CSV table of C-alpha atoms in Angstrom, one decimal:
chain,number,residue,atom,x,y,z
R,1,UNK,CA,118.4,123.3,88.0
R,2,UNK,CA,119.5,127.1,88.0
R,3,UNK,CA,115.6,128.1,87.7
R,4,UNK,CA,112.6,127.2,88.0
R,5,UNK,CA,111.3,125.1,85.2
R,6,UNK,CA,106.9,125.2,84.2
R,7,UNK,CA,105.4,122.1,83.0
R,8,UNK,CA,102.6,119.9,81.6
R,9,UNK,CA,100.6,116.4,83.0
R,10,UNK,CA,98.2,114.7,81.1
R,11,UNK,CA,96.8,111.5,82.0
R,12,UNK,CA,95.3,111.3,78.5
R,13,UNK,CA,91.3,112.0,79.9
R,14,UNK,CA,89.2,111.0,77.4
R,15,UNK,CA,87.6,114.3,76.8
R,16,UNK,CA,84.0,115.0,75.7
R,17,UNK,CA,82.6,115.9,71.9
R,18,UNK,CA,80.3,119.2,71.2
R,19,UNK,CA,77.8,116.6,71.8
R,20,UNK,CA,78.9,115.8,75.2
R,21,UNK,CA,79.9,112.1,74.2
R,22,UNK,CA,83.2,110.6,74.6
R,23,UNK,CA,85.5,111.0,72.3
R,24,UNK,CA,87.3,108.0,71.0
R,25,UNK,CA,90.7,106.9,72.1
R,26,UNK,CA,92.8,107.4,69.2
R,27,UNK,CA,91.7,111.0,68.5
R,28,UNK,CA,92.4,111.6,72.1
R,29,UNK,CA,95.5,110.2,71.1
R,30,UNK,CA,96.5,112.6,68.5
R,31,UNK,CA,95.1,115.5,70.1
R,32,UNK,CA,97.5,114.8,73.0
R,33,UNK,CA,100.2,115.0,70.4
R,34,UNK,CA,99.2,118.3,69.4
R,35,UNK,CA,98.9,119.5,72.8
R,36,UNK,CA,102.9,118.6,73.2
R,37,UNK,CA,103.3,120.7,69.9
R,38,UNK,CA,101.9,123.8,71.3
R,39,UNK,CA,103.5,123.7,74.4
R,40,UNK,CA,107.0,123.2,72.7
R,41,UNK,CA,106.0,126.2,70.7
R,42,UNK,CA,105.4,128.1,73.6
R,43,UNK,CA,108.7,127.5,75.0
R,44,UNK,CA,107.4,124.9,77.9
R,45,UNK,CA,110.4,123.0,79.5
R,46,UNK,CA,108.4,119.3,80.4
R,47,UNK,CA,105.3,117.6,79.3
R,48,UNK,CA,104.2,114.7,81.3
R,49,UNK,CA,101.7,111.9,80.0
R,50,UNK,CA,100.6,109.5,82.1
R,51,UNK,CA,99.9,105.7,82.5
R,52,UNK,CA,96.3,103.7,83.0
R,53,UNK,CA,94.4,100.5,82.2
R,54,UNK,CA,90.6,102.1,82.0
R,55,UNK,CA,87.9,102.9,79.9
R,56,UNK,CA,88.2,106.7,80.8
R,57,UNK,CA,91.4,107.4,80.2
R,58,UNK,CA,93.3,107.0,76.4
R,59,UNK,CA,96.9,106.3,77.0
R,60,UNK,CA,98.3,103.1,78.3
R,61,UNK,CA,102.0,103.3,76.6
R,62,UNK,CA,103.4,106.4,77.6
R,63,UNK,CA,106.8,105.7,75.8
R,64,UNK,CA,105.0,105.2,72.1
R,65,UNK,CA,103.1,108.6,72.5
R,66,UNK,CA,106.0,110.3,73.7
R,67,UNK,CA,108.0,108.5,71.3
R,68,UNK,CA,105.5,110.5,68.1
R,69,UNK,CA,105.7,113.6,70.3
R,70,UNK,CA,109.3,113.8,69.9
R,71,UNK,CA,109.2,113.3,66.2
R,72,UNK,CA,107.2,116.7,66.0
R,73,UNK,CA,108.8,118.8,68.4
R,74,UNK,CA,112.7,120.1,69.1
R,75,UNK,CA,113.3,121.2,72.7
R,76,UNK,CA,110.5,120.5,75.0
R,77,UNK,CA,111.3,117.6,77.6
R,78,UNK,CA,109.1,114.1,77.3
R,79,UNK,CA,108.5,112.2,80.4
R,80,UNK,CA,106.1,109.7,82.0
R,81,UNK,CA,103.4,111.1,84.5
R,82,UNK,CA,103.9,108.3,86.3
R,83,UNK,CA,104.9,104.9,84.9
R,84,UNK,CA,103.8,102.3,87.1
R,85,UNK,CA,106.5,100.7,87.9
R,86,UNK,CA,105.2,98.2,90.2
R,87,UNK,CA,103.4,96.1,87.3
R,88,UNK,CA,105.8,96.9,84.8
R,89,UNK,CA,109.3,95.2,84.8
R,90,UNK,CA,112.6,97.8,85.4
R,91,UNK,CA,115.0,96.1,82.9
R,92,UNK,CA,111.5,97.2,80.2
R,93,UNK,CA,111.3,100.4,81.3
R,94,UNK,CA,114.9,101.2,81.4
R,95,UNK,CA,115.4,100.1,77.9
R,96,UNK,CA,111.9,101.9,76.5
R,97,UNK,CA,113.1,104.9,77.8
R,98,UNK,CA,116.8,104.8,76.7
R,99,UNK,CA,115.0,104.3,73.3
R,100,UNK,CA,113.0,107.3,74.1
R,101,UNK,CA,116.7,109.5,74.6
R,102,UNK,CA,117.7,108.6,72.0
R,103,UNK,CA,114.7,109.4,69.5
R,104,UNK,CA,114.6,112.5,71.4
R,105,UNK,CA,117.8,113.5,71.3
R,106,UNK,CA,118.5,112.9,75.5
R,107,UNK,CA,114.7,114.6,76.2
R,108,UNK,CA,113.6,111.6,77.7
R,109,UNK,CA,112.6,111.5,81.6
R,110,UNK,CA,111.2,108.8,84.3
R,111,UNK,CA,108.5,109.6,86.8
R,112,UNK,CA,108.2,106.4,88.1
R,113,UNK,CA,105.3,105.9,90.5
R,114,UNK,CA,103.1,103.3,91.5
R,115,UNK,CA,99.8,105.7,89.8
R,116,UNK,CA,96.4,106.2,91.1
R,117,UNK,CA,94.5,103.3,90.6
R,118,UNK,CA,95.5,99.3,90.8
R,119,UNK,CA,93.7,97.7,87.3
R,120,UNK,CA,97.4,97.1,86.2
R,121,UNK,CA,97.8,94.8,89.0
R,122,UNK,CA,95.3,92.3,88.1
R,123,UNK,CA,95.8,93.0,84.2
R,124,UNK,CA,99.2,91.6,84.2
R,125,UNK,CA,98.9,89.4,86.5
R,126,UNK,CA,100.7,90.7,90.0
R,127,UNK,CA,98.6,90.4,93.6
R,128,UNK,CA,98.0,93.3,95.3
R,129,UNK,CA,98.9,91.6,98.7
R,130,UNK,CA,102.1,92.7,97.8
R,131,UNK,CA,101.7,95.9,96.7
R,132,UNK,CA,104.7,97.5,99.1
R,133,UNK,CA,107.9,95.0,98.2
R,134,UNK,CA,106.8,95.0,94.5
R,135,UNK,CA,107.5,98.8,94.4
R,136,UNK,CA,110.7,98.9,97.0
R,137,UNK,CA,112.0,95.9,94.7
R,138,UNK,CA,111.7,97.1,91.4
R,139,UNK,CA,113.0,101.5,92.5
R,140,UNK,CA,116.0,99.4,93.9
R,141,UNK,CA,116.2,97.7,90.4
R,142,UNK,CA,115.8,100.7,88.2
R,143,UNK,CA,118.2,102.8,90.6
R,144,UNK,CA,121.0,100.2,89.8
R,145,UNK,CA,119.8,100.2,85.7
R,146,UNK,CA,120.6,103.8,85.8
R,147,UNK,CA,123.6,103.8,86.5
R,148,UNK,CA,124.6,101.9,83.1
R,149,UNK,CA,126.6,99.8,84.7
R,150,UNK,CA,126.9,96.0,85.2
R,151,UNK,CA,124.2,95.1,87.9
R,152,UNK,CA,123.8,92.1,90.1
R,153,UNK,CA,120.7,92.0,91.7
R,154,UNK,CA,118.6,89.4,93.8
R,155,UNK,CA,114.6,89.8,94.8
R,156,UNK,CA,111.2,88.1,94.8
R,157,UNK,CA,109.4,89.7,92.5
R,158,UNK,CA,111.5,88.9,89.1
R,159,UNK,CA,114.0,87.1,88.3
R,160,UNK,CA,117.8,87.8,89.1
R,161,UNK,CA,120.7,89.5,87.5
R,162,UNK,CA,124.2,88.7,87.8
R,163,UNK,CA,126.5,91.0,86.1
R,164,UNK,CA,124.2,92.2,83.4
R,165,UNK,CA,124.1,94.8,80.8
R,166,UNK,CA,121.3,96.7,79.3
R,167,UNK,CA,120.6,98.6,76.6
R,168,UNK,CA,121.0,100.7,74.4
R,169,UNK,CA,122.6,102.7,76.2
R,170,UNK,CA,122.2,106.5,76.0
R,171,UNK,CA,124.5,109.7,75.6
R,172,UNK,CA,124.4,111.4,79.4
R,173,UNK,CA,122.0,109.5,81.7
R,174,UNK,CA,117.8,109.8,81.9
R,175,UNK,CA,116.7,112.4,84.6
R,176,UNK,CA,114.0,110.0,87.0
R,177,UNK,CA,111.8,111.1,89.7
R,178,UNK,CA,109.8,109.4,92.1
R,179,UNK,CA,105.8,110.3,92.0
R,180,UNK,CA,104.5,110.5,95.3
R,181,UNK,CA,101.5,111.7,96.9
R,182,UNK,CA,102.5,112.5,100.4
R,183,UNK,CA,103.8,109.0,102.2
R,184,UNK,CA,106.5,109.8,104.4
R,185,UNK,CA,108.0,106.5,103.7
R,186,UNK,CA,107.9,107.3,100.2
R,187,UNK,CA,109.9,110.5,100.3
R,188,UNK,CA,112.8,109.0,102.5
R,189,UNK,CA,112.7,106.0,99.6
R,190,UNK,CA,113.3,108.4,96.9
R,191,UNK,CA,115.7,109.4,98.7
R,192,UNK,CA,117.6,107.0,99.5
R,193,UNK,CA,117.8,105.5,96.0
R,194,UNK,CA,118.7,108.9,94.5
R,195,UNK,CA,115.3,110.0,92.3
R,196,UNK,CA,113.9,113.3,92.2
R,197,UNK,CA,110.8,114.3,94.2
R,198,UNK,CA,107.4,114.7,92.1
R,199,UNK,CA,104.5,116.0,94.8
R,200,UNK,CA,101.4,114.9,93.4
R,201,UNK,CA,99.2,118.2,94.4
R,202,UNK,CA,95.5,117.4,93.5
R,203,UNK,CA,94.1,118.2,97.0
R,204,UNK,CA,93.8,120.9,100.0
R,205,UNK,CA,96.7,123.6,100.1
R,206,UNK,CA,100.0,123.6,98.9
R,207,UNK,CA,101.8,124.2,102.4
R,208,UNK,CA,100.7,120.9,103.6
R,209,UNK,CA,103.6,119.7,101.2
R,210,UNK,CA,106.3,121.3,103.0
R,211,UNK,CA,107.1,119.0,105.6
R,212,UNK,CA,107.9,116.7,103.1
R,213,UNK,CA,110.2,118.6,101.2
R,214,UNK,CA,112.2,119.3,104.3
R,215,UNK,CA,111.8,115.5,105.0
R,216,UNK,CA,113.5,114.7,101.6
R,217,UNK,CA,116.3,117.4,102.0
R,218,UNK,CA,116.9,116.3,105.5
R,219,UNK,CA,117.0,112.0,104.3
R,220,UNK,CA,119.6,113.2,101.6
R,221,UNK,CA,121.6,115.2,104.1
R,222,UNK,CA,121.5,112.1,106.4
R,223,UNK,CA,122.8,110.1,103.6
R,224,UNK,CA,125.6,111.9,102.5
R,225,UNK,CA,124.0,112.1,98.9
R,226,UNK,CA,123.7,114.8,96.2
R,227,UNK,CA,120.3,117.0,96.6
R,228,UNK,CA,117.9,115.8,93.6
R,229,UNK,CA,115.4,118.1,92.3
R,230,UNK,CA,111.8,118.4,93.5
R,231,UNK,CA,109.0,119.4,91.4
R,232,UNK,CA,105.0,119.3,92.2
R,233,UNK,CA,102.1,118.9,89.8
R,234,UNK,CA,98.5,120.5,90.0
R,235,UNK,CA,95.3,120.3,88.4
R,236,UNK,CA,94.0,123.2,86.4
R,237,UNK,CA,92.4,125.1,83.5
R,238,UNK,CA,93.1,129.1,82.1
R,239,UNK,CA,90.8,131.0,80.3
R,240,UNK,CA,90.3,134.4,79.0
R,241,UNK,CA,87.9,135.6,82.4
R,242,UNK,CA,87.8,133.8,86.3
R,243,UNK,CA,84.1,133.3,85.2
R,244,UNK,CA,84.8,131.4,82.0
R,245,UNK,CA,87.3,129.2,83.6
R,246,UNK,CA,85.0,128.1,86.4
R,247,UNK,CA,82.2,128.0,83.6
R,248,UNK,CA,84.3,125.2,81.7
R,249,UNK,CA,85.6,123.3,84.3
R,250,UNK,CA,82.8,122.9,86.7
R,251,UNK,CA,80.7,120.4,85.5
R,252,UNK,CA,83.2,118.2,84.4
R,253,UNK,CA,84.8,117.9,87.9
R,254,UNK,CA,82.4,117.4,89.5
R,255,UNK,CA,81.6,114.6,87.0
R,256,UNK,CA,84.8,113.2,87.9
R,257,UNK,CA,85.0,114.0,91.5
R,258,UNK,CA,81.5,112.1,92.1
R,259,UNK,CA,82.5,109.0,90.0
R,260,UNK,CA,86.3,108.9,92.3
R,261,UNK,CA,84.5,109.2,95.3
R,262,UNK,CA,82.5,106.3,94.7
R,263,UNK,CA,84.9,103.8,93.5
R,264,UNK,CA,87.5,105.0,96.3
R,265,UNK,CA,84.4,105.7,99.4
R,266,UNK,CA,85.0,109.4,99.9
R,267,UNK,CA,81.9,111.4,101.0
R,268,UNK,CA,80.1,113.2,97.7
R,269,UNK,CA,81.0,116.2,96.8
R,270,UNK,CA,79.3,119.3,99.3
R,271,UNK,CA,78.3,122.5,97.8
R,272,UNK,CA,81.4,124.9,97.5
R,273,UNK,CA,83.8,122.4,97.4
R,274,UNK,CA,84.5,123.2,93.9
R,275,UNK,CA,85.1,127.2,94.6
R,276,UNK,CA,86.8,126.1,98.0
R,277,UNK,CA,89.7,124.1,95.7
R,278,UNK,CA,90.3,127.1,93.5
R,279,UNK,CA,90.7,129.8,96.2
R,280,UNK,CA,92.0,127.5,98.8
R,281,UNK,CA,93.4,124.2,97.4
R,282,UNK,CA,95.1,122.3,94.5
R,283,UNK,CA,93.0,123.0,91.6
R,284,UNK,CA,94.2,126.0,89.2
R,285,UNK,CA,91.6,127.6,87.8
R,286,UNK,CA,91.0,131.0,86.3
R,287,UNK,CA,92.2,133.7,84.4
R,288,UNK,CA,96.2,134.2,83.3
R,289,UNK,CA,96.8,136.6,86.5
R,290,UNK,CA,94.8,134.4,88.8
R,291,UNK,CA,96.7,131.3,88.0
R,292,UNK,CA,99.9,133.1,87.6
R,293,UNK,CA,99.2,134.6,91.5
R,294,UNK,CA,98.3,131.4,93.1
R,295,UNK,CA,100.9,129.6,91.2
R,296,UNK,CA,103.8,132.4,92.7
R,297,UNK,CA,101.9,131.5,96.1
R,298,UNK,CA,102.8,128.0,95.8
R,299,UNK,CA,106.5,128.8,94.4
R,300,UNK,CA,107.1,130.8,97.3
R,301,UNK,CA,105.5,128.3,99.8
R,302,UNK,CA,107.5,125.3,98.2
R,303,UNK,CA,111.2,125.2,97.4
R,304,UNK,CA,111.0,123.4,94.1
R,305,UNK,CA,112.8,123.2,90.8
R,306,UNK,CA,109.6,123.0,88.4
R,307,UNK,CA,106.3,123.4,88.4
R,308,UNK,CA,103.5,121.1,86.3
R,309,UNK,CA,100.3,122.0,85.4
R,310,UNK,CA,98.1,119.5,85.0
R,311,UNK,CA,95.7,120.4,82.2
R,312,UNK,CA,93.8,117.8,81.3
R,313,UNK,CA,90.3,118.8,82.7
R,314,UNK,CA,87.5,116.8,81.9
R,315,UNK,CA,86.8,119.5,78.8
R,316,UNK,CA,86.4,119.8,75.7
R,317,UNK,CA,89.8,119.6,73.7
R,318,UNK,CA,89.5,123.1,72.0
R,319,UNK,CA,89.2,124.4,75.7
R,320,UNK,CA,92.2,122.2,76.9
R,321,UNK,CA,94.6,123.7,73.7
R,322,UNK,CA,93.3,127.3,74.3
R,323,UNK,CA,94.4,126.5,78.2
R,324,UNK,CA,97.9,125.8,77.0
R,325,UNK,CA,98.1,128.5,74.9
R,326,UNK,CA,97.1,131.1,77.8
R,327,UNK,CA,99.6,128.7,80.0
R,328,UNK,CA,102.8,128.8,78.0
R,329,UNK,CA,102.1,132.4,76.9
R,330,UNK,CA,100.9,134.8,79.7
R,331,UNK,CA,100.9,132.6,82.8
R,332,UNK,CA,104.5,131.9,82.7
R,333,UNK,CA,105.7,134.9,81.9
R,334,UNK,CA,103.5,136.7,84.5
R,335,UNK,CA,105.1,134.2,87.0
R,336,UNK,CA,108.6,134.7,86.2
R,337,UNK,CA,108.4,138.7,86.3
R,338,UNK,CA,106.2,138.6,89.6
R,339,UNK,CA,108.7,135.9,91.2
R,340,UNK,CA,111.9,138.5,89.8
């Protein structure tokens, strides 16, 4: 990548009605296609959806929703955010994807990951005992599909290939990254199977994520292999004011960052933790200067190649769209002229 590229994640949050309730999954749906709209408009390079198997989140098929998005928009890159690839099957996602490129016109992207929660494990069927050679097997398998060449292929956890084909195949290649959330083992593993580096940055500060850069740019030096692209995601929401922003986005992470913290153990949320993550940590919230500002902090803290924001707050949707607006229209273009 000659510059940096800006981005958008959504994990397809079911977001709340004027009423407070939940809105239903398939308007969620289709409001996550107009979000991809907007941001192609805007002149966004990427937009991320991601993968999960629960009640609170909308979008379990990446591919299909990325699949509409591409019907409506002309530029913009599509890509998953992440596909779990250790309860799907390689040989599907290679050939969803290639299908994918070619709806899009070679837009398509794979940010394969094993995600942030494990009810795809028991959904289709796979034992969380082996959780570690499940992902290792199935990178190595997707690696070699990539290539779009013949591929022999022996493991435990499908069955084997000897000399096979896939397809369809596609016009020049589908750009993949590994998601990771800061395992060293997991950095050297993308590596050594050639992806590009997504940094999952949803807590504390940015620089903690350095090390792992120079990890991954020291593995591929070791290896005698090209240098793939890095990019890190980030939680966050713009609005017109600092105050408004906090305003909108307070109550609904804290919503969210009770309910994790009880299905995961963490301690409850302490007072300030919220206004400690915006000024401090991962999450992105504020006005267009303040987000522009603490995203050129990160940009100059982190040698990257694009930067995603993740915008999917537990919001309303009008607040999410107007976030993208402010996002594709003043925050990038206040990052770009404060990073020239």
């Amino acid at each position: 990548m000659s510059e940096i590229e800006f981005g958008l994640d959504t994990f397809g949050g079911v977001t709340p009605d004027a009423q407070g309730e939940p809105v239903p999954h398939p308007q969620v749906i289709r409001d996550l296609i107009d979000d991809a709209v907007v941001a192609d408009e805007t002149g966004l390079d990427f937009f991320g959806v991601g993968e999960h198997h629960r009640p609170d989140f909308a979008v379990s098929s990446p591919e299909m929703v990325l699949a509409a998005i591409a019907s409506r928009t002309e530029r913009i890159r599509l890509g998953s955010a992440v596909t779990v690839l250790s309860s799907d099957d390689p040989v599907r996602v290679y050939e969803r994807f290639a299908t994918l490129d070619a709806v899009s016109n070679g837009r398509a992207e794979i940010v394969a990951g094993r995600g942030s929660f494990i009810e795809s494990f028991p959904l289709f069927g796979y034992d969380l005992h082996d959780y570690e050679v499940l992902f290792e097997e199935k990178l190595a398998l997707l690696s070699a599909l990539l290539t779009e060449e013949p591929v022999t292929w022996q493991g435990t956890t499908r069955a084997s290939l000897t000399d096979q084909r896939v397809y369809p195949t596609t016009e020049k290649g589908i750009t993949a990254w590994v998601g990771v959330g800061g395992s060293p083992e997991s950095v050297v593993r993308t590596a050594r199977y050639g992806f590009g580096l997504f940094l999952a940055i949803i807590g504390g500060p940015a620089t903690r994520f350095a090390p792992y850069i120079a990890l991954f740019e020291r593995a591929q030096d070791q290896l005698e292999i090209a240098h793939r692209p890095i990019a890190v995601h980030s939680p966050g929401l713009v609005a017109e004011t600092d105050e408004r922003a906090r305003e909108i986005v307070h109550d609904g992470w804290l919503a969210m960052r009770t309910q994790m913290g009880k299905e995961r153990g963490w301690a409850p949320p302490r007072p300030g933790d919220f206004e400690n993550e915006i000024e401090e940590g991962a999450l992105y919230v504020g006005g267009p200067e303040t987000v522009a500002r603490k995203i050129v902090r990160t940009l100059q803290t982190l040698k990257v190649d694009r930067f995603d924001f993740k915008f999917d707050q537990p919001v309303p949707h009008a607040d999410q769209l107007h976030s993208i607006e402010l996002y594709g229209q003043k925050v990038v273009p206040m990052v770009k002229d404060m990073l020239s």
